Short mmCIF file of C-alpha atoms in Angstrom, two decimals:
data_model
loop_
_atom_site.label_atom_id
_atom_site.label_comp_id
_atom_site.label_asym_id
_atom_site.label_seq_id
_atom_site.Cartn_x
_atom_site.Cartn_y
_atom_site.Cartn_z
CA UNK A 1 0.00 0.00 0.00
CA UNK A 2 1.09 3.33 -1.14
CA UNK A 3 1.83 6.19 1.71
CA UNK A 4 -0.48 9.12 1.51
CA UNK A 5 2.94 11.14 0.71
CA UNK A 6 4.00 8.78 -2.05
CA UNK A 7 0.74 9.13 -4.31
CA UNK A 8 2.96 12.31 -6.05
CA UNK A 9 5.73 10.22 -6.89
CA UNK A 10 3.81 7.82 -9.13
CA UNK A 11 4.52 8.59 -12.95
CA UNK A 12 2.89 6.72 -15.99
CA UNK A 13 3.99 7.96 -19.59
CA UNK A 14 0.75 8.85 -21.77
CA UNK A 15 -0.47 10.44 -24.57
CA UNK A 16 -3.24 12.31 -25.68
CA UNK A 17 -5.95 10.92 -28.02
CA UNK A 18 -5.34 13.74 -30.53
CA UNK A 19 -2.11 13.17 -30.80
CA UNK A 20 -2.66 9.20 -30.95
CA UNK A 21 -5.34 10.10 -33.78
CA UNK A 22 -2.91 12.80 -35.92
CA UNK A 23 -0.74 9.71 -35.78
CA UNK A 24 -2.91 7.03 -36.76
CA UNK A 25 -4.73 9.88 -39.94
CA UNK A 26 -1.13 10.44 -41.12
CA UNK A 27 0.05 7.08 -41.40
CA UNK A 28 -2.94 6.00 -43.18
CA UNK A 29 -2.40 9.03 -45.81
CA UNK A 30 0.53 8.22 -46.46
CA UNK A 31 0.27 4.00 -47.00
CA UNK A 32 2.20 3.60 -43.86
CA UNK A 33 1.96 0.30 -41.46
CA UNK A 34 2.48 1.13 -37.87
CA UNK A 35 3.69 -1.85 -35.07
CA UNK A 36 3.64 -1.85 -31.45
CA UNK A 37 5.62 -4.04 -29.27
CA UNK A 38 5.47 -3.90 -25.59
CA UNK A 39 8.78 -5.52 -24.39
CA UNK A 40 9.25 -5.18 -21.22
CA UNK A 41 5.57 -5.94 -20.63
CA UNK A 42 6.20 -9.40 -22.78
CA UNK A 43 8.89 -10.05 -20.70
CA UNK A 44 7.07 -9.59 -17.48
CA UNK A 45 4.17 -11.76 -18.15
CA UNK A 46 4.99 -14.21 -20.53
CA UNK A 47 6.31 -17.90 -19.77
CA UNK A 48 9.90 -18.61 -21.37
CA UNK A 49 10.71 -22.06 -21.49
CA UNK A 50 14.18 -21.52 -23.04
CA UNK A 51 17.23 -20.78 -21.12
CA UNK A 52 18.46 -16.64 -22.12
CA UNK A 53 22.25 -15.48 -22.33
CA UNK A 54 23.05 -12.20 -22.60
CA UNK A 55 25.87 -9.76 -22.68
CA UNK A 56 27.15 -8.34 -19.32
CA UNK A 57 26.55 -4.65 -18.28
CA UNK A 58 28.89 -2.39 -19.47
CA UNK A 59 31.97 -2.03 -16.99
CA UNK A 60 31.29 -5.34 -15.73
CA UNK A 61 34.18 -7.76 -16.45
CA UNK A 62 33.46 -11.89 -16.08
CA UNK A 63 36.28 -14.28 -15.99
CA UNK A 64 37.33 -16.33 -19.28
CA UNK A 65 34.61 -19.29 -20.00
CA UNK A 66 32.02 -17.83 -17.57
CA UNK A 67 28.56 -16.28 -18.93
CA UNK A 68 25.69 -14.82 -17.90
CA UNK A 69 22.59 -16.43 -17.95
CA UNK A 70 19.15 -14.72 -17.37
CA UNK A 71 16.86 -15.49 -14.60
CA UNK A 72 13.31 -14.74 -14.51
#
């Protein structure tokens, strides 16, 4: 549960429906296709049944034949 003095430090990124709609009008004028992907959102709630590598943070050295593997 969120403190009463934490309510103003809450932040979720939208956008307005005109803009949405200028978007949506132009890109049909003009023949365009548009795509969404929600990655981190995928990521979040989907099931992986495969095991992930991926490439260390940047300053962050591993020692030779070590990897690092991503856990869920």
């Amino acid at each position: 549960m969120q403190m009463p003095w934490e309510y103003g430090n809450t932040y979720s990124p939208t956008s307005r429906f005109a803009a949405v709609r200028t978007i949506i009008a132009t890109a049909e004028q003009e023949g365009m296709d548009l795509f969404h992907w929600d990655i981190q959102g995928a990521f979040c709630t989907s099931d992986v049944d495969t095991e992930i590598y991926m490439q260390p943070p940047t300053g962050y050295a591993l020692p030779n034949g070590q990897c690092v593997k991503l856990k869920k």
